[in-house]
XYZ file of C-alpha atoms in Angstrom:
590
model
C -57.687 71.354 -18.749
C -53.782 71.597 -19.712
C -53.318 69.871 -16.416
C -55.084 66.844 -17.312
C -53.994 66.534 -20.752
C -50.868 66.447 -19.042
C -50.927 64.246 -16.789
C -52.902 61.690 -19.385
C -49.963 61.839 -21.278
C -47.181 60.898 -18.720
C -49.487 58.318 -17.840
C -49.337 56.754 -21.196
C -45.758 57.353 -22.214
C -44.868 55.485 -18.547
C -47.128 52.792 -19.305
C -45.183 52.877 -23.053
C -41.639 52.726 -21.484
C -42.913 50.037 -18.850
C -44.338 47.744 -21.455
C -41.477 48.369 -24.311
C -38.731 46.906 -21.304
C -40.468 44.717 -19.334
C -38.696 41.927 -20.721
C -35.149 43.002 -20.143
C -35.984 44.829 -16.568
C -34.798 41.495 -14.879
C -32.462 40.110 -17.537
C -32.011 36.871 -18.616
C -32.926 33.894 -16.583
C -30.049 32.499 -14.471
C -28.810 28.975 -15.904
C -29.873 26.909 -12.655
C -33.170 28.298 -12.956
C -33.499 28.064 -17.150
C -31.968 24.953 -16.876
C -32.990 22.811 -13.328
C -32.369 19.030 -13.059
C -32.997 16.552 -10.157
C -31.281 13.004 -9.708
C -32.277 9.321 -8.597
C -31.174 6.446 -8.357
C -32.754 3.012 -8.727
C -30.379 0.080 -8.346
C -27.733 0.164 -11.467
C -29.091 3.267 -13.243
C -29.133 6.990 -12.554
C -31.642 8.550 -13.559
C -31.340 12.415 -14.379
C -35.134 14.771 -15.068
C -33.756 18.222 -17.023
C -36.727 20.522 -16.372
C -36.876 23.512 -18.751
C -38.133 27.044 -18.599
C -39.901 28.409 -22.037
C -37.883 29.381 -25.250
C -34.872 27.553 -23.377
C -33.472 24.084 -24.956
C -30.510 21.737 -23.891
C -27.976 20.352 -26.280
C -28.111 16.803 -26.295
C -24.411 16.180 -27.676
C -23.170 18.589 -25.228
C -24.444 16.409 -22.352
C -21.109 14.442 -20.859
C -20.339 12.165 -17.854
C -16.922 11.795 -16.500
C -15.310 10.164 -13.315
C -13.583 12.718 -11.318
C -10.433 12.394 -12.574
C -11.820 13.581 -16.192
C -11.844 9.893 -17.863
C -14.852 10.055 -19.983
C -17.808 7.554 -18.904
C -20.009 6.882 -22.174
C -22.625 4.647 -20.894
C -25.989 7.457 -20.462
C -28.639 7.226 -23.218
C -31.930 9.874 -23.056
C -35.154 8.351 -22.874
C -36.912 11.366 -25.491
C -36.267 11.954 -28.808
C -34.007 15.033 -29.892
C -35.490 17.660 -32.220
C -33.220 18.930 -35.071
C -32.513 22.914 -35.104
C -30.312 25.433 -36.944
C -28.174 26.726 -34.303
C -26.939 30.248 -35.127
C -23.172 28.959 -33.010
C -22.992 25.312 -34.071
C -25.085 24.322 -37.040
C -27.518 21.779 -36.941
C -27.890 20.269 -33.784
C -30.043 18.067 -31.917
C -31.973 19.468 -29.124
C -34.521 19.367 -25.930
C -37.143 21.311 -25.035
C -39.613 21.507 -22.159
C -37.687 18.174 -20.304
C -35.218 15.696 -21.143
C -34.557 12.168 -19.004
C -30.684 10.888 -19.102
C -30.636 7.443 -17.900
C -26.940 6.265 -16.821
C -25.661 2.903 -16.371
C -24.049 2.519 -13.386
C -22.689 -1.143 -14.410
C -19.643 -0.418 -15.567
C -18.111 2.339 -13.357
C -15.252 1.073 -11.090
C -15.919 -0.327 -7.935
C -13.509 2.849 -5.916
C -16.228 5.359 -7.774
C -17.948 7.283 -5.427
C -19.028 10.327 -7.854
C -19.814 11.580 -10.753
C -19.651 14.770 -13.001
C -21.596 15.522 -15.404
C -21.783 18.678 -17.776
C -24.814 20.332 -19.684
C -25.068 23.445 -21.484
C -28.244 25.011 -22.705
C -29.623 28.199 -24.817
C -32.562 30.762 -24.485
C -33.853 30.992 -27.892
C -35.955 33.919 -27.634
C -32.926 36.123 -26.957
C -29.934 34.294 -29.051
C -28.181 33.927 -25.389
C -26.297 30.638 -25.138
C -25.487 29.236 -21.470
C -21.716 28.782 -20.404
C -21.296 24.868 -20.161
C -22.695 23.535 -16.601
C -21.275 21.056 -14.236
C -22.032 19.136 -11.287
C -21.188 16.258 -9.325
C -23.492 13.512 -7.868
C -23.089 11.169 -5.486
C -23.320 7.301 -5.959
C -24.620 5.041 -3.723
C -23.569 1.385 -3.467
C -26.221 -0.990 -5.390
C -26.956 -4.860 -5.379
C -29.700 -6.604 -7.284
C -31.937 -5.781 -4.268
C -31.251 -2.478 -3.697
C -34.556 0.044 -4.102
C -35.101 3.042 -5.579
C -33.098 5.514 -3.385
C -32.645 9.297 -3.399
C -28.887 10.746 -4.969
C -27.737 11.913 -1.640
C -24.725 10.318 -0.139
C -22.191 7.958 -1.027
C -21.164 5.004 0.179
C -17.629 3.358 0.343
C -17.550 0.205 -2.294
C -13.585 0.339 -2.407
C -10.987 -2.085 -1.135
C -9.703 0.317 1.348
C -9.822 -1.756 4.753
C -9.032 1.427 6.506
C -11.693 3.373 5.775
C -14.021 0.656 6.416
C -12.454 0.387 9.442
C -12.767 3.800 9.769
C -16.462 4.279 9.086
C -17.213 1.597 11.321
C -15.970 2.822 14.563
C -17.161 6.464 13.595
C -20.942 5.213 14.263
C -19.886 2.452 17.475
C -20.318 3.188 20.933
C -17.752 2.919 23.346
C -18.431 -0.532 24.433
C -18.422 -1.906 20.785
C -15.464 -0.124 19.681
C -13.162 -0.685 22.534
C -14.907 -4.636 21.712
C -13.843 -3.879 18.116
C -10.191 -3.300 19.212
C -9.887 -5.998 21.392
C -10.452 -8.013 18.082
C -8.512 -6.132 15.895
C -5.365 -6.916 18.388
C -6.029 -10.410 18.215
C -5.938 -10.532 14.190
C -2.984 -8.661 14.303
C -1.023 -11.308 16.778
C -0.704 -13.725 13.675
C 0.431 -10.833 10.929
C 4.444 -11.164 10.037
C 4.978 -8.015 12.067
C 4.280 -9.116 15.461
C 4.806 -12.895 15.240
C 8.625 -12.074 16.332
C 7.160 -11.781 20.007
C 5.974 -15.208 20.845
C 9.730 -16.529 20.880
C 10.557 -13.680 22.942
C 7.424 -14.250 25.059
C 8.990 -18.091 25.267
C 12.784 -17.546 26.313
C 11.107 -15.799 29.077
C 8.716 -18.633 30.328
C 11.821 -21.427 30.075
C 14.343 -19.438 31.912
C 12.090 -19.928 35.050
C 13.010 -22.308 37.500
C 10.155 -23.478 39.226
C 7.825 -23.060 36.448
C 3.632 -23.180 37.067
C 0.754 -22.624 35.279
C -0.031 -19.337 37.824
C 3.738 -18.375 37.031
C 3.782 -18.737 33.478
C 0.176 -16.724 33.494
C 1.638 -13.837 35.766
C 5.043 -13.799 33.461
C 2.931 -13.506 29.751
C 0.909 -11.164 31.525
C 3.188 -8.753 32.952
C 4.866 -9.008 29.610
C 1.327 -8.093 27.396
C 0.330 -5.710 30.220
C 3.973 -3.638 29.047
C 2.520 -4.301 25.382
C -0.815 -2.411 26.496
C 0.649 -0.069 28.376
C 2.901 1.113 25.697
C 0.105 1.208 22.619
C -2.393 2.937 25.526
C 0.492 5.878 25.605
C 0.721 5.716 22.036
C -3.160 5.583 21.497
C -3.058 8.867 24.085
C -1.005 10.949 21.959
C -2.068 10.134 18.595
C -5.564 11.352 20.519
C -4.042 14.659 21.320
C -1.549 15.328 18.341
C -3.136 13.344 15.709
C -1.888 11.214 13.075
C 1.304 13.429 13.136
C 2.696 11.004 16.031
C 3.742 7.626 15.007
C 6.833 6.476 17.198
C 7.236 3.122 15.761
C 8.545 4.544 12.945
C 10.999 6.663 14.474
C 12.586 3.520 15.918
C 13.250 1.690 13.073
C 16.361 3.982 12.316
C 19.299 1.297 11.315
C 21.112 2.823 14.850
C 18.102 1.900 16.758
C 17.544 -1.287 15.282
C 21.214 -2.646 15.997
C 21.112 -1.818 19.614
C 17.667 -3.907 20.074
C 19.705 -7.037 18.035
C 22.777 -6.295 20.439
C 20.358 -6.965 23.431
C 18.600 -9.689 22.257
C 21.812 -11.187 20.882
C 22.920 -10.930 25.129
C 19.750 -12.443 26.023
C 20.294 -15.384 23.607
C 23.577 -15.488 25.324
C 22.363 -15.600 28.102
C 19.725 -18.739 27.087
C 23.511 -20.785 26.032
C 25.012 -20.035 29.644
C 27.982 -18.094 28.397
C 27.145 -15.815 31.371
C 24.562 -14.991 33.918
C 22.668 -11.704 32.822
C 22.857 -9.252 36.161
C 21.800 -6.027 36.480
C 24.200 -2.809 38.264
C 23.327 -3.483 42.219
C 22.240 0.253 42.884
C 19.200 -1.486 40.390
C 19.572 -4.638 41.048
C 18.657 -4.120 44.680
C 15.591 -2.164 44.532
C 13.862 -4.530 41.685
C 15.163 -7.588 44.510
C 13.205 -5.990 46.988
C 10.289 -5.599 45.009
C 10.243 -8.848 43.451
C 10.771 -10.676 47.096
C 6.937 -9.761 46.898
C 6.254 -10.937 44.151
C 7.557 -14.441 44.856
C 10.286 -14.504 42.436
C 11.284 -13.170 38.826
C 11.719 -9.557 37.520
C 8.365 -8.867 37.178
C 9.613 -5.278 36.164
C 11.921 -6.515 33.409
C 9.447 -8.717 32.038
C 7.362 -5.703 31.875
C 10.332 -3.716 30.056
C 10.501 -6.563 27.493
C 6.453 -6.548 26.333
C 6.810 -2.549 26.294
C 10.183 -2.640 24.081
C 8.865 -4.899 21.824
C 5.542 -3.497 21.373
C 7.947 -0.930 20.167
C 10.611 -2.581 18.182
C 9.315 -5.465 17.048
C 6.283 -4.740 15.494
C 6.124 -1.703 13.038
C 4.260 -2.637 10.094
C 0.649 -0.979 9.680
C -1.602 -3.054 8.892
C -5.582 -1.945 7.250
C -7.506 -2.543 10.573
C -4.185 -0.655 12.181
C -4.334 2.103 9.828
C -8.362 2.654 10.177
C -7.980 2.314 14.036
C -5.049 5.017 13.990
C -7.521 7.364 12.254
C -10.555 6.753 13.904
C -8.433 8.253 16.768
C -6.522 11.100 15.247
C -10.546 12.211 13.906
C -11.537 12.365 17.322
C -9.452 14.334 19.171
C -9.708 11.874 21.807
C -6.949 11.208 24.534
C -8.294 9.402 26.948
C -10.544 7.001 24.106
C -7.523 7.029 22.522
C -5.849 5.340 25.489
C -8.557 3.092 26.055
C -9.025 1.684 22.340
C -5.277 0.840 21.785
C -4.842 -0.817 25.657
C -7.614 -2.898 24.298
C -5.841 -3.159 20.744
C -2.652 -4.528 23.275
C -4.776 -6.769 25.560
C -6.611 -8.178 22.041
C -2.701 -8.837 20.285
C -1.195 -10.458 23.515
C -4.140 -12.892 24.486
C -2.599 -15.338 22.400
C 1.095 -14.653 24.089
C -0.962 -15.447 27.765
C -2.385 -18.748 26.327
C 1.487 -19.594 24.923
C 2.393 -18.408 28.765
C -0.061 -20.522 30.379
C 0.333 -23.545 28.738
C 4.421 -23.479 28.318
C 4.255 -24.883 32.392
C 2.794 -28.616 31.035
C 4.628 -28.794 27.187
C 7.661 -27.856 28.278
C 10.178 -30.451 29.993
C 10.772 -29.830 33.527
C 14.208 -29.105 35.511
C 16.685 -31.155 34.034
C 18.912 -31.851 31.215
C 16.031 -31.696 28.871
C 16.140 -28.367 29.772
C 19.201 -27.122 29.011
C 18.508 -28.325 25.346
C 15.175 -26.462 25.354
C 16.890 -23.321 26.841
C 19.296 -23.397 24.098
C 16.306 -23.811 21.481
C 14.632 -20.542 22.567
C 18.750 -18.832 22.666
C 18.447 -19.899 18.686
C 14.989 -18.208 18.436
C 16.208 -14.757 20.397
C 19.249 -14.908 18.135
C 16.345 -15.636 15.043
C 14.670 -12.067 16.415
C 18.244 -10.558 16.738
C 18.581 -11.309 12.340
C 15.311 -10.506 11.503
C 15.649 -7.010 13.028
C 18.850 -6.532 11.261
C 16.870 -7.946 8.300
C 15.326 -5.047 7.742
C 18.258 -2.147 6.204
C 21.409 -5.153 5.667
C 21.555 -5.758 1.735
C 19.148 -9.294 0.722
C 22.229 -11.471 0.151
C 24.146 -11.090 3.639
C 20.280 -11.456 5.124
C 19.916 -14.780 3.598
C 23.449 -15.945 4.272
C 22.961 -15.365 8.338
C 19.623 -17.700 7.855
C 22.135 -20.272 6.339
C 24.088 -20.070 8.585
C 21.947 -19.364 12.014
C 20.194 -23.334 10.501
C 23.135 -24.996 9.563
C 24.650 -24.126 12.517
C 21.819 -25.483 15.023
C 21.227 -28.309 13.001
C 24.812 -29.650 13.499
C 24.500 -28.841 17.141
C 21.591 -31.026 17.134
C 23.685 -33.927 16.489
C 22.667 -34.209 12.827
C 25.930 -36.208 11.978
C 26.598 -37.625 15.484
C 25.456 -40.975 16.532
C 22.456 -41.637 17.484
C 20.884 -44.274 19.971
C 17.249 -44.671 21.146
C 13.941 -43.126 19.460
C 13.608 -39.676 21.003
C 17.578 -39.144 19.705
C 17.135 -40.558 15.980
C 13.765 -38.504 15.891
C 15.303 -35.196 16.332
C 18.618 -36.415 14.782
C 15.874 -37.016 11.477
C 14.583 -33.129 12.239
C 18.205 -31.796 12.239
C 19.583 -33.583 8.769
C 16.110 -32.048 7.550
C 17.308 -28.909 8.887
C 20.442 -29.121 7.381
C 19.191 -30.399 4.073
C 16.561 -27.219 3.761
C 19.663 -24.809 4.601
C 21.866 -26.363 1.886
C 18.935 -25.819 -0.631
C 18.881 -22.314 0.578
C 22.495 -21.918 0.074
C 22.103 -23.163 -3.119
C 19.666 -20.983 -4.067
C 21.527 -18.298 -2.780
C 24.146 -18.927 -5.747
C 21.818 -19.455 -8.339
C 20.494 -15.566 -7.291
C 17.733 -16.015 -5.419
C 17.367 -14.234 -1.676
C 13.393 -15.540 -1.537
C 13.131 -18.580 1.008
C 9.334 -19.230 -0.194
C 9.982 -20.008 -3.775
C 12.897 -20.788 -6.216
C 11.806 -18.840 -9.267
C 14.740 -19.893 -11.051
C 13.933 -20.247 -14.492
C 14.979 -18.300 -17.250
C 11.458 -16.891 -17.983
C 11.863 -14.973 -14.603
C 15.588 -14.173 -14.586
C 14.993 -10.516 -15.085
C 12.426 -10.334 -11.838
C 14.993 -11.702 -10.127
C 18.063 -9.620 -10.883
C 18.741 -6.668 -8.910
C 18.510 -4.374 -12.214
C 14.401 -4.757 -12.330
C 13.168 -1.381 -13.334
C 9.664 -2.728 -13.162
C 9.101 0.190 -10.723
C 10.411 4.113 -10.751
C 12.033 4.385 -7.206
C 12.377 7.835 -5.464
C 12.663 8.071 -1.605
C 12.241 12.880 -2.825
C 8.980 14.103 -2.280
C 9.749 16.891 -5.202
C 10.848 13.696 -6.991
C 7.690 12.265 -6.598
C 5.216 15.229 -7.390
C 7.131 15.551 -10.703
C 6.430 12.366 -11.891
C 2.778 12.980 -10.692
C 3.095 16.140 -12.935
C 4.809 13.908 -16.111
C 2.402 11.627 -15.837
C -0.567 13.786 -15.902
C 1.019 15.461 -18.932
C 0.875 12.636 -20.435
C -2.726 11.699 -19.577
C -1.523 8.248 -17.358
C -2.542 6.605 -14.095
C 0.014 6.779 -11.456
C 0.603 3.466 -9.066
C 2.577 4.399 -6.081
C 4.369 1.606 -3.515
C 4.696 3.262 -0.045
C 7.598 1.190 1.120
C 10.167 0.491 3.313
C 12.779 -1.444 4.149
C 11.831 -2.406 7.848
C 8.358 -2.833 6.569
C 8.270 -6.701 6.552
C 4.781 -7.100 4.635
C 6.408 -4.280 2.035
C 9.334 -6.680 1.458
C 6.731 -9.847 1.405
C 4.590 -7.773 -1.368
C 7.984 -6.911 -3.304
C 9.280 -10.087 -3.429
C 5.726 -12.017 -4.449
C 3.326 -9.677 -5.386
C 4.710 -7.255 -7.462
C 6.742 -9.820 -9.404
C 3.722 -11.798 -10.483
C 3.347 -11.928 -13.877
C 0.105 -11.180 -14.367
C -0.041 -8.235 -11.677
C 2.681 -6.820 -13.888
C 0.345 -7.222 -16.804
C -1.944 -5.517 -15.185
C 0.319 -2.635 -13.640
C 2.046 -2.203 -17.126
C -0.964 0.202 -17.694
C -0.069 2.925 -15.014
C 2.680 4.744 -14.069
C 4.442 2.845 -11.452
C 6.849 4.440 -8.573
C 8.089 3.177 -5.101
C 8.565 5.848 -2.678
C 10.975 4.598 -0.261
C 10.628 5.565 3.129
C 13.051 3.869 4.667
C 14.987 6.538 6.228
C 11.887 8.457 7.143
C 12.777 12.293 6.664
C 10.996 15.196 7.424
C 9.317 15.344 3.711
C 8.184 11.411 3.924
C 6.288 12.459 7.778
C 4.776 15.418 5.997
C 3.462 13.187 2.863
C 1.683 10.415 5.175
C 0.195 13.531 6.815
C -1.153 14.520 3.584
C -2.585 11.447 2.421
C -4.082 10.323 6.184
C -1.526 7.622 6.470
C 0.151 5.879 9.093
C 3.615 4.351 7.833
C 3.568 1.655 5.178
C 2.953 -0.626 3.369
C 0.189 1.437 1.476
C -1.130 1.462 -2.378
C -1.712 4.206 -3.706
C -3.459 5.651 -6.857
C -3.902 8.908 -8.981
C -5.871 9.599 -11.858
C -5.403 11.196 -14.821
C -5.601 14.685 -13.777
C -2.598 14.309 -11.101
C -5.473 14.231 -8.031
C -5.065 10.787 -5.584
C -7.960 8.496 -5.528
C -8.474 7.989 -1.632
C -11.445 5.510 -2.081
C -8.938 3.434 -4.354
C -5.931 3.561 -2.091
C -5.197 -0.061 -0.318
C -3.840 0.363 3.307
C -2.010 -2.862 4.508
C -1.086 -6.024 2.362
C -3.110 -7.755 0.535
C -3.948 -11.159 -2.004
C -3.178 -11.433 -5.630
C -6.977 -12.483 -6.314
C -8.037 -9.429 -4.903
C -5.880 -7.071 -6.074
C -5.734 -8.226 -9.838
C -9.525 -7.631 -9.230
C -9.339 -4.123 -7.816
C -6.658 -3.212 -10.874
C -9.482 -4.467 -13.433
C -11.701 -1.619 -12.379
C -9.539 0.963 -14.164
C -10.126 2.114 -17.310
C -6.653 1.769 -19.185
């Protein structure tokens, strides 16, 4: 009987102790499961459905949205109505229980915005425990005014970043449409600034032939774009196998480099006037005679040379569809594609050098002393290539002054003050006093200050743009320069514009001397924190930062936010239009 009275009782004080902590045996709830939330989107508005457990209630004032650089976005409204409690940690406060629905406005985020954060916090009332403040980050998809109702799972690119566009494309093409892509890309890139320096080049080569054809002039401009292909397929090759790491045309636009290249193009041009006939040592000559015997004439081999040197040389600047197609291939790992997709980017930029080729047999003159004259019009335009390489590390004024005096000079060659007789002679008499005319208003607005040849700019309104002491722009070529003023700025809670530039970068000097001296991008710019990192001299540390922020040289425009952190889907590879960007600055909040 004392057995059973017992065991009666153990059974009742272990139901006792069961039932007096079965609340606590588990604990409190964990917050994603007291407080659970899903997300949708429908067009312009994200909607966000709290969900939550009993005795557990979420502060409505506590609820914040934020970009991802921490600047605050206020535009999210709750569809219930808050009850009011006396909250033992803040006072009176308004609350949610069972659900809440926050409902934000997508409207008025910037177009580079990708994703959101947003933070909650939330209390179990039946214990007094109060949640550490929650956070999370959503994706955003792009929305127009026919976009449906669409799940919050990816994010789509609604930036002015070419590149990445670029990028994105290509990532989801199949071989045939992106070596198609390529070929396309080359041929928009024929007409940029950079690579328009070839066609005289392509030219001089086409009237120093002899016997010139239509077949010859074909075989010559495609030799030469062939040795264009050939080098960018060897280039597209090892960026394949080394990555974005590899970028030779910057290496060759040291100030050494770039003065040999003028020296030999200065010979050529020499060449073009007849001061002497251009021979190679015979223990070369001889072999490239032998080859060329079966070829029917011309150094197929040095024309070959040429379109691979100045694939090189002559065309550095990286341009958006450049920079995307540089790293598509540096994501794949690709050598051979690689190869492939820049021969095609090479075929693509030097269709329009074949067509110049072809054609150059029935506009220009034939033997003769026409000729001569025309010979010595494509020694001017070598000489033209020879400056404008020099052009890019020689200080503005002395650049200007060899334009001044490369014109004037031709122009009096021309016969612009001789005598004249018969129509063809007065016509291009009439084009060299033109000539002559547009390099004395050059000269003369090489006095008054100016080194621009597109516009004078001479007021007095924009006398400070023009003087060398502009400090529109904090210039550092140090990358510990540079990541201190990233650190300054963020101290001081400011946007950070940074100008990857160079002096051999001819669509960096094009955006210097037009762009950034608008007044109204200024305006606009006056908001951030503005530095140029010059790159000219391209160090060790400048490599290692276009490594770090996917790049491939400049010109590039880049942005950080308010927390020190670079905006990617805001950065803007290449140049680009005063329209645009004033539009793309708008999207900031200042």
């Amino acid at each position: 009987m004392a057995r059973y009275l017992f065991l009666l009782l153990l059974t009742i004080a272990s139901t006792s102790w069961a039932g007096l902590f079965s609340n606590d045996a588990t604990g409190p709830l964990p917050a994603h499961e007291a407080i659970q939330f899903t997300s949708e989107q429908n067009q312009q508005t994200l909607i966000i459905s709290f969900t939550l457990a009993d005795n557990i209630y979420l502060y409505r004032d506590k609820f914040a949205v934020q970009l991802l650089d921490k600047t605050p976005y206020p535009h999210a409204t709750f569809a219930e109505q808050a009850e009011t409690i006396s909250d033992p940690n803040f006072g009176d406060v308004a609350v949610f229980y069972y659900a809440a629905t926050a409902n934000i406005d997508l409207s008025q985020l910037p177009t580079y915005t990708q994703q959101l954060k947003i933070r909650y916090q939330g209390c179990d009332e039946a214990i007094g425990l109060c949640y550490p403040p929650q956070t999370a980050v959503l994706d955003i998809e792009s929305f127009t005014a026919s976009t449906p109702a669409v799940n919050n799972t990816a994010a789509k690119d609604t930036s002015l970043n070419q590149a990445s566009g670029i990028l994105g494309f290509l990532q989801n093409a199949g071989l045939a449409l992106i070596l198609a892509t390529f070929l396309v890309l080359g041929m928009g890139l024929t007409f940029t600034p950079c690579v328009l320096p070839m066609m005289p080049i392509i030219s001089s080569i086409i009237a120093g032939q002899k016997h010139l054809t239509p077949k010859r002039g074909f075989v010559l401009s495609s030799i030469y774009v062939l040795g264009m292909a050939i080098t960018y397929a060897v280039a597209g090759v090892v960026v394949g196998s080394l990555g974005a790491s590899f970028n030779i045309q910057i290496y060759m636009q040291q100030p050494w480099v770039l003065s040999i290249f003028a020296v030999l193009f200065v010979l050529l041009s020499l060449a073009m006037f007849g001061v002497y006939e251009l021979r190679l040592p015979r223990f070369i000559q001889d072999p490239i005679d032998r080859l060329n015997q079966k070829q029917q004439g011309g150094s197929l081999i040095s024309v070959l040379l040429m379109g691979a040197l100045s694939a090189i040389v002559v065309s550095p600047c990286v341009s958006a569809p450049l920079a995307g197609a540089l790293l598509y291939i540096s994501s794949t790992g690709d050598a051979v594609l690689g190869g492939l997709a820049l021969f095609a980017l090479g075929l693509g930029m030097g269709l329009p050098l074949i067509i110049i080729g072809t054609t150059g047999a029935y506009v220009l003159p034939k033997a003769g002393p026409w000729m001569d004259a025309v010979k010595h019009f494509f020694g001017v335009l070598l000489l033209a290539v020879a400056w404008w390489l020099l052009g890019r590390f020689i200080p503005e004024t002395l650049y200007m002054s060899g334009w001044i005096a490369l014109l004037g000079i031709y122009t009096v060659m021309l016969g612009a003050f001789e005598p004249a007789h018969g129509y063809g002679k007065r016509f291009i008499k009439a084009l060299a006093l033109l000539g002559f005319v547009f390099a004395s208003a050059l000269l003369f607005k090489l006095v008054l200050g100016s080194t621009q040849v597109s516009r004078p700019n001479i007021d007095s309104t924009n006398s400070e743009v023009i003087s060398k002491k502009d400090r529109f722009f904090e210039v550092t070529s140090s990358n510990s320069e540079l990541q201190q003023k990233l650190s300054n700025a963020k101290a001081n809670e400011k946007l950070v514009f940074v100008d990857v530039y160079a002096d051999w970068c001819i669509e960096c000097k094009i955006m210097s001397n037009t762009l950034f001296k608008d007044a109204e991008v200024r305006d606009e710019l006056s908001h951030f924190v503005r530095i140029k990192y010059d790159m000219t001299d391209f160090t060790d540390e400048h490599k290692a930062f276009l490594e770090q922020h996917n790049l491939f040289g400049p010109p590039a425009l880049l942005f950080f936010g308010l927390n020190g952190d670079a905006l990617p889907e805001a950065h803007i590879i290449g140049d680009i239009k005063k329209a645009e960007f004033l539009r793309h600055l708008q999207q900031f909040d200042h």
